[in-house]
Structures are given as C-alpha cells and as structure tokens.
mmCIF file of C-alpha atoms in Angstrom:
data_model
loop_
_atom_site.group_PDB
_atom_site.id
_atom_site.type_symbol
_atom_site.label_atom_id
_atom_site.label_comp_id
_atom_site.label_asym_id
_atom_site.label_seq_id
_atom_site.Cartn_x
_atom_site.Cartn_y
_atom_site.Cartn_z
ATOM 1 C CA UNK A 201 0.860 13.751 -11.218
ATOM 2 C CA UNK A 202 2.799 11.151 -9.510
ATOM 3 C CA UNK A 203 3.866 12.319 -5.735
ATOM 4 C CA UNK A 204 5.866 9.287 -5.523
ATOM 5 C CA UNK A 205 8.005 7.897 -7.697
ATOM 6 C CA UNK A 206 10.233 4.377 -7.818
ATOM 7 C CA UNK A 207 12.066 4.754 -11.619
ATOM 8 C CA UNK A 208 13.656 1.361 -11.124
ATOM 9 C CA UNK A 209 10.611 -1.345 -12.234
ATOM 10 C CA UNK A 210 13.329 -3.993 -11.736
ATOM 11 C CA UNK A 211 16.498 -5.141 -9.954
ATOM 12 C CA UNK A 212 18.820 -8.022 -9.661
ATOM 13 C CA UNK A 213 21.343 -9.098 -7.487
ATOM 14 C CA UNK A 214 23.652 -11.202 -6.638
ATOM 15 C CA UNK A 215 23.057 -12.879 -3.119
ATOM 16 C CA UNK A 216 25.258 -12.083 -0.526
ATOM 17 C CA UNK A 217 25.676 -8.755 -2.423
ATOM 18 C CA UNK A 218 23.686 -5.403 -1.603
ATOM 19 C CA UNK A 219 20.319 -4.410 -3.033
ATOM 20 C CA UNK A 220 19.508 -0.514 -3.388
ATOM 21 C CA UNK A 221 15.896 0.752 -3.922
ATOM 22 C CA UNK A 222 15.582 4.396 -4.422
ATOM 23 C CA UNK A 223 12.441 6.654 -4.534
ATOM 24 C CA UNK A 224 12.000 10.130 -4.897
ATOM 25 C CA UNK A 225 8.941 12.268 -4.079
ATOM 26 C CA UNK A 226 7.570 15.811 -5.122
ATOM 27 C CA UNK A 227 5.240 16.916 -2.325
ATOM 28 C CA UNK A 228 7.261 18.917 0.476
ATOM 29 C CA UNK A 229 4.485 18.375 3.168
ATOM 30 C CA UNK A 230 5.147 14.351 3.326
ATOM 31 C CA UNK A 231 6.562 13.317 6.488
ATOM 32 C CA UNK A 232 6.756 10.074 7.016
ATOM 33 C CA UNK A 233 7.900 7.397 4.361
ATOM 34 C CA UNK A 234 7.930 3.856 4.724
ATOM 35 C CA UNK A 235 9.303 0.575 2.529
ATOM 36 C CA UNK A 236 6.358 -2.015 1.821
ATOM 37 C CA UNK A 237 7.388 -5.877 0.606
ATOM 38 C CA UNK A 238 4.967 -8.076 -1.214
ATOM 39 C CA UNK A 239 4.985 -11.256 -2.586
ATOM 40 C CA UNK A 240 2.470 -12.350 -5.541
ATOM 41 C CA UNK A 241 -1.004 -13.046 -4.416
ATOM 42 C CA UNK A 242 -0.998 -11.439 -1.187
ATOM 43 C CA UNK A 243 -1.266 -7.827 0.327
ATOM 44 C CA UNK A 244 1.921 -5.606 1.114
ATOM 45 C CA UNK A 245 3.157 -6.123 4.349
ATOM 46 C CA UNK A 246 4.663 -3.366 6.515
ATOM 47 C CA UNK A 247 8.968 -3.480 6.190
ATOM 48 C CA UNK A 248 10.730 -0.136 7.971
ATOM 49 C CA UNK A 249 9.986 3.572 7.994
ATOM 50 C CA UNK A 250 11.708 7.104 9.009
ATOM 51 C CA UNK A 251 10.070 9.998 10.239
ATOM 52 C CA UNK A 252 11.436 13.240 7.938
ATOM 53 C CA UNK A 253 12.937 14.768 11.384
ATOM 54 C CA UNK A 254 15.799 11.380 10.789
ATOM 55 C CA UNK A 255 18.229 10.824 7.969
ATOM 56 C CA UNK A 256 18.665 7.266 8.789
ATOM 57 C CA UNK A 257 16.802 4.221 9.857
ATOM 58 C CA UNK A 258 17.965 0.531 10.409
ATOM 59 C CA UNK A 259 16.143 -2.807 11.404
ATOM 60 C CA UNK A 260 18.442 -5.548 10.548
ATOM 61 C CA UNK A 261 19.391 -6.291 7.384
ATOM 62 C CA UNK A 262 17.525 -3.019 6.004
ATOM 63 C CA UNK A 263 18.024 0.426 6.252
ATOM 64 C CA UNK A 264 16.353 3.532 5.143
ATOM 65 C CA UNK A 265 18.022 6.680 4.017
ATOM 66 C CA UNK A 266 16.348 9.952 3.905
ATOM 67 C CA UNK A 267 17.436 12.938 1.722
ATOM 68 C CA UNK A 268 14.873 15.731 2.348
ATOM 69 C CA UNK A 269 16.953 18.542 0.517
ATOM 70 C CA UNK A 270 16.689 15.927 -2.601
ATOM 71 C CA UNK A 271 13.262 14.515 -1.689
ATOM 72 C CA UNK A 272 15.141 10.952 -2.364
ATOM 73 C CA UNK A 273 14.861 8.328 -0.010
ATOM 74 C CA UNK A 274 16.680 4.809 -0.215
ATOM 75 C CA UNK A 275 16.346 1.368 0.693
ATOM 76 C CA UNK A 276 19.555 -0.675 1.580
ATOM 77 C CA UNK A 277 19.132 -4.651 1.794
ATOM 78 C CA UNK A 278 22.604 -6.286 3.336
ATOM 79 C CA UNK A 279 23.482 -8.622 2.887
ATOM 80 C CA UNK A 280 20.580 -9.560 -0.234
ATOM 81 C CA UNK A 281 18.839 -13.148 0.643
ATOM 82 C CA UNK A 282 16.771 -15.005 -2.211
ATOM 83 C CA UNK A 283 13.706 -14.682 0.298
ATOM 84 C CA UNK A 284 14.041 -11.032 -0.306
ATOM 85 C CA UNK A 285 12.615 -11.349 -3.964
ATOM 86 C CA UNK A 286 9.748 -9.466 -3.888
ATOM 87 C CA UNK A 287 8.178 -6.412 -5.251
ATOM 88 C CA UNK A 288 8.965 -2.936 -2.775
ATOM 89 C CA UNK A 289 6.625 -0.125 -3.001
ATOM 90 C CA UNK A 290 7.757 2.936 -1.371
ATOM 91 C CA UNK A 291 5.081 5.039 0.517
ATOM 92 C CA UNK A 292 4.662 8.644 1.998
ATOM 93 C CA UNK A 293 2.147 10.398 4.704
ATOM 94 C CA UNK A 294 1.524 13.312 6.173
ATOM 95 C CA UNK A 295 0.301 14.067 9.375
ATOM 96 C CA UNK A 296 -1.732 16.949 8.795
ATOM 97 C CA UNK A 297 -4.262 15.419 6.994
ATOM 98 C CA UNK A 298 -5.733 13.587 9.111
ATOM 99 C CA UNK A 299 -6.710 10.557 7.413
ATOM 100 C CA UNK A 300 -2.731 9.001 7.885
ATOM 101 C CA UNK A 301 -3.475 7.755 3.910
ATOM 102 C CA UNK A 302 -0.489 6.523 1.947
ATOM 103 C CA UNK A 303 0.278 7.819 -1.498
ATOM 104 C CA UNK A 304 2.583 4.873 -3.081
ATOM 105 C CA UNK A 305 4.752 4.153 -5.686
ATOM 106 C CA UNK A 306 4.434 1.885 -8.646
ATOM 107 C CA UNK A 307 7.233 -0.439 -7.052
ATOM 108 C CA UNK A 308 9.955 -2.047 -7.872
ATOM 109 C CA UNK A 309 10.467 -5.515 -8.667
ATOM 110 C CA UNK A 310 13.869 -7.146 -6.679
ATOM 111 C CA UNK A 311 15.258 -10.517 -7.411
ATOM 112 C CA UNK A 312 17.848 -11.957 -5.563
ATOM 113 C CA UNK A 313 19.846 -14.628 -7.054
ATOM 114 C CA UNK A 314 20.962 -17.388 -5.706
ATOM 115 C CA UNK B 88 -6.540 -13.108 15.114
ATOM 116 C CA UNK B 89 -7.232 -13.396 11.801
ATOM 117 C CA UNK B 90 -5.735 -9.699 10.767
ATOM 118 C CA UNK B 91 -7.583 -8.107 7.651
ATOM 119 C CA UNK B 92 -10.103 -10.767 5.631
ATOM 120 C CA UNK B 93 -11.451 -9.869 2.584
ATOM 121 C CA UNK B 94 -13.695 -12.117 0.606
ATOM 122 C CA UNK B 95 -14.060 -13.327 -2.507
ATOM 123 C CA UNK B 96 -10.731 -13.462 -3.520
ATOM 124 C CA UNK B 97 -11.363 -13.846 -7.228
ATOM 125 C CA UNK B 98 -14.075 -12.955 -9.295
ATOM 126 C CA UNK B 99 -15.827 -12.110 -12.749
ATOM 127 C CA UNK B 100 -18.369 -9.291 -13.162
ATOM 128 C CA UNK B 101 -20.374 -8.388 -16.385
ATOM 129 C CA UNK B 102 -19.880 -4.911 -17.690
ATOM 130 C CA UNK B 103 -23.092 -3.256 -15.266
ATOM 131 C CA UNK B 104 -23.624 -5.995 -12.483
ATOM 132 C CA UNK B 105 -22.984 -5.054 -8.729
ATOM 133 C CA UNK B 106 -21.094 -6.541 -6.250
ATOM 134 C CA UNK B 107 -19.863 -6.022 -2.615
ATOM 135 C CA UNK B 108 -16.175 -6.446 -1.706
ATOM 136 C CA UNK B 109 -16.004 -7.270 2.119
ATOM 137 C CA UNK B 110 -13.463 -6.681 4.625
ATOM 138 C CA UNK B 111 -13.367 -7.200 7.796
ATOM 139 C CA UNK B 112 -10.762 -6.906 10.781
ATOM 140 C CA UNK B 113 -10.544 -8.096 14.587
ATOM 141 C CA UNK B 114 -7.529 -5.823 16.039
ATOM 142 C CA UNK B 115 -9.936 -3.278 16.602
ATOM 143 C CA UNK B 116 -8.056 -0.726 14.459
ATOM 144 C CA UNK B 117 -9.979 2.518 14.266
ATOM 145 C CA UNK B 118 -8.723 3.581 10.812
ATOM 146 C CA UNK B 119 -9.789 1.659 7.654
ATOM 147 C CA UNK B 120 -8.748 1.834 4.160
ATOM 148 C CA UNK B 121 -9.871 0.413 0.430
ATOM 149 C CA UNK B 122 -7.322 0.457 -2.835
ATOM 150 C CA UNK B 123 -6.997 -0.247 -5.589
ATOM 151 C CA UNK B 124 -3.695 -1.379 -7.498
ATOM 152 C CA UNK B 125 -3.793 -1.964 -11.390
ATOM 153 C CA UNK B 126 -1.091 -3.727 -13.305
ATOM 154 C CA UNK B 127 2.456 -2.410 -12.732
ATOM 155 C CA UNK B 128 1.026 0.432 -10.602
ATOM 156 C CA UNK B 129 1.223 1.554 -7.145
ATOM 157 C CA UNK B 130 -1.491 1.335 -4.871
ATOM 158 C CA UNK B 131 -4.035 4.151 -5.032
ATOM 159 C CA UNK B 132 -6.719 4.909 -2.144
ATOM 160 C CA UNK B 133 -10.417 4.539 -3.175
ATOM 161 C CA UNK B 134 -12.227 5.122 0.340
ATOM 162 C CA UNK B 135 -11.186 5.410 4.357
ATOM 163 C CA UNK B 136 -13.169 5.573 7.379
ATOM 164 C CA UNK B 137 -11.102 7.314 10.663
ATOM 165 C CA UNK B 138 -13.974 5.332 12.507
ATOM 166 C CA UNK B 139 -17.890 3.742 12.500
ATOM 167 C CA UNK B 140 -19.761 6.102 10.566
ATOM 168 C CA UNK B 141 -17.670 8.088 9.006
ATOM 169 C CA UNK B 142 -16.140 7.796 5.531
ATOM 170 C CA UNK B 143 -14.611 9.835 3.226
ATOM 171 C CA UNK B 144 -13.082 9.918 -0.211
ATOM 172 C CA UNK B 145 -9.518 9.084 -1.491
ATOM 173 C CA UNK B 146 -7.882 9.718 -4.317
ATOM 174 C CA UNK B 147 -9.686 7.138 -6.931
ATOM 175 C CA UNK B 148 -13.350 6.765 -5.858
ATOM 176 C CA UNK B 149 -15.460 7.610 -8.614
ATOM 177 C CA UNK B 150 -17.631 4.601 -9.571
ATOM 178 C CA UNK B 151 -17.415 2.823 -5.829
ATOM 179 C CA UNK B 152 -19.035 3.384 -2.249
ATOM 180 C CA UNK B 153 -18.260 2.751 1.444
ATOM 181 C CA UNK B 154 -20.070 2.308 4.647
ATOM 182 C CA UNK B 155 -18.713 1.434 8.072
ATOM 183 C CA UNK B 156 -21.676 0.509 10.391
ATOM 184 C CA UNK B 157 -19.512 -1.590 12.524
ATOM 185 C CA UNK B 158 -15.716 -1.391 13.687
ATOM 186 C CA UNK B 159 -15.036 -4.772 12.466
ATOM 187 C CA UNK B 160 -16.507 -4.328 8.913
ATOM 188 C CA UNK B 161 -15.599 -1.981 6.181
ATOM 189 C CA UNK B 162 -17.744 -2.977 2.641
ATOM 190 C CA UNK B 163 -16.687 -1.447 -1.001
ATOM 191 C CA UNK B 164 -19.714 -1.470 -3.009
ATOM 192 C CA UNK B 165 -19.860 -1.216 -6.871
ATOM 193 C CA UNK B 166 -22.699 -0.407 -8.649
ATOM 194 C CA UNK B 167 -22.340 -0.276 -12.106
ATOM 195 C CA UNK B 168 -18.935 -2.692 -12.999
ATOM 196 C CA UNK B 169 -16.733 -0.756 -16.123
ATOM 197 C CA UNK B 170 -13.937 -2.484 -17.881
ATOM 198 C CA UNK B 171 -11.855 0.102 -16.379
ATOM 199 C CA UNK B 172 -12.431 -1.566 -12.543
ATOM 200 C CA UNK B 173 -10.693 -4.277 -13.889
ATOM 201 C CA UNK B 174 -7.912 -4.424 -10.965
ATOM 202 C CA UNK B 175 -6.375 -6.042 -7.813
ATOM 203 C CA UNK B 176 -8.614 -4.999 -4.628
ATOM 204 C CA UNK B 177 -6.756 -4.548 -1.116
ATOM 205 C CA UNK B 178 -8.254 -3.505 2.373
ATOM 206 C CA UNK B 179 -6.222 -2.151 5.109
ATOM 207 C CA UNK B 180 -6.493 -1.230 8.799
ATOM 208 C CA UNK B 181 -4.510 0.463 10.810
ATOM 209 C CA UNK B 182 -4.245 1.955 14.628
ATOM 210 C CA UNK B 183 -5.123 5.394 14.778
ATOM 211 C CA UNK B 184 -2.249 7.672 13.442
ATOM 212 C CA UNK B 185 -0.069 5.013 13.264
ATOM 213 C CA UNK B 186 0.862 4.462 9.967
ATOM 214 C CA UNK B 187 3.302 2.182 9.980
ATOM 215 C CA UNK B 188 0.312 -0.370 11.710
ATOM 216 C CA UNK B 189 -0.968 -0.160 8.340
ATOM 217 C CA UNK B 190 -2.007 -4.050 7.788
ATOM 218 C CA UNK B 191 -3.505 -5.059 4.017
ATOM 219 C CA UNK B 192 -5.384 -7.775 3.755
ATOM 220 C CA UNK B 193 -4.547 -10.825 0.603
ATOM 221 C CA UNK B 194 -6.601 -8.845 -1.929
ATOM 222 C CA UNK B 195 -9.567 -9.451 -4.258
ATOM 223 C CA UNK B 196 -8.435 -9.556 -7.513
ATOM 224 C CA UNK B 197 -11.607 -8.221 -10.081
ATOM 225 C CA UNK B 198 -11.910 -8.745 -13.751
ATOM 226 C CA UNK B 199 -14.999 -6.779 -15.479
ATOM 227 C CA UNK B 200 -15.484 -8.438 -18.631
#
C-alpha cells in the first residue's frame, strides 16, 4: 500500500511560468515531509521541507504547502528555470520511530522549457 | 569531504553470485541508510543502522544484509543475486534525527542477468 503518493509522473512548463508538484499521503502519524530533486545518474539531493505543526514553507524560488486536513502537500517552483528539469520525489517521516527513515514517492518527472 | 561514496557504480551479476555494495561516508553522520529504487518507482529502504553495531530492517530487505563495524562504512551484502534485484542502489547518511541532513550518495546501478 503506497503511504505516499505523487499521481503526476510528468510535467511541463513553460519557463518563466510556475511549476506545481502535488503529493498526497495516507498515514496520519507522518510529520515531517520534504521535496527531493534528482538529476539522471546521481542520488537525490535534499530541496525544502515543513514540519506538520506549519502550513507553509519557502526557500527562494520554492515553496512547500502543507494541507494536513487533506493529507496533500505541494511544491511551488517560481519562477520555473530549465535547470529545474529534474525528477521530484516527495518524502515523509515520523519522529516516533526512531529510525528518521523516509517513505517516498514514485516522483514526478518536471521539464522546464526553454 | 567527499560526502557519501559508494562503489562500483555499475555492474553485472549472474542469477546466484554474491557481491558487496560499499558505502562509505566522512561527515561522521550517525544514521545510515541503504535503498533501493526500481524503474519509475520511489525509493524504498532495504537496511539502516542508528549507529556502529546496530542495524535493523526496512521496508524491502528480504534477500540482502548489513553490517556497520565502523562509523565511516556501511556494506549491503547479497548473497544469492535474483532477477528481481535488478535495480538502482543508493546509500544515505544523515545526522542523527535530522532528516532533512539526509545525503544519498551517486548510486550503484545492478543488473542480475
């Protein structure tokens, strides 16, 4: 059963323009959730995060959205740069296990034309 | 500071031969993590290790196994190579509870033929 899910395997956009990744989870005891980029051939590197107790988080060009009544969270790129084009896996934790282990989505696949 | 290093990045098992993925890390990171991501998947957690000589088991680990004797080092062994561990390999470390200090390594990408 996926915990974590990204329904979107693509999107494109227009540069300049603004890119929106959604993901929505089913387990209620997640509590943290963070955005991972990755490019082909190398590992996912860490992008921005929100801690369930927030409803918004912004770094730049990118902000998170959280939606716990909806268990949706969102990823807002502005304005969308070709450098962005990269696969984004949303990812969830929770505290109380212990272990601070991510259970991730399958991803979704942004291009950003130029 | 190198970050995470895994090694080889690429290679070809026989259905049944062994091998040894190894990763290794210099920033010290307490917390230590193996997964696995097959084609348009997310990543799923095989093994982690909250410190030198402990392990435990993730989501995925039937068919693998971990030891941590060192900080530095974190191994994933398989034994017997299926079809079905055909998949992209990536190591991660991270800072304690930290999660967002989650750092992957460049992956070792494993075809079992």
């Amino acid at each position: 059963d996926q915990q974590v899910k990204q329904n979107s395997p693509s999107l494109s956009v227009q540069e300049g323009r603004i890119s929106i990744l959604n993901c929505d989870y089913t387990n209620s005891m997640f509590d943290y959730f963070l955005w991972y980029k990755k490019y082909p051939a190398e590992g996912p590197t860490f992008l921005i995060s929100i801690s369930s107790i927030k409803d918004k988080n912004e770094d730049g060009r990118f902000t998170v959205f959280l939606n716990k009544s909806a268990k949706h969270l969102s990823l807002h790129i502005v304005p969308s740069q070709p450098g962005d084009s990269a696969v984004y896996f949303c990812a969830a934790s929770y505290s109380g296990a212990g272990s601070y282990q991510l259970t991730f989505g399958k991803g979704t696949k942004l291009s950003v034309i130029p | 500071n190198a970050g995470v290093t895994q090694t080889p990045k690429f290679r070809i098992l026989k259905i049944g031969q062994s091998m040894t993925l190894q990763c290794t890390q210099d920033m010290n990171h307490n917390y230590m993590y193996w997964y696995r991501q097959d084609p348009g998947m997310g990543l799923k957690l095989i093994y982690y290790s909250v410190g030198a000589g402990i392990t435990d088991k993730g989501e995925v680990p039937n068919g693998y196994n971990v030891s941590r004797s060192t900080t530095e080092d974190f191994p994933l062994r398989l034994e017997l190579a299926a079809p079905s561990q055909t998949s992209v390999y990536f190591c991660a470390s991270q800072v304690g509870g930290a999660v967002d200090t989650q750092y992957f390594g460049p992956g070792t990408r494993l075809t079992v033929l």
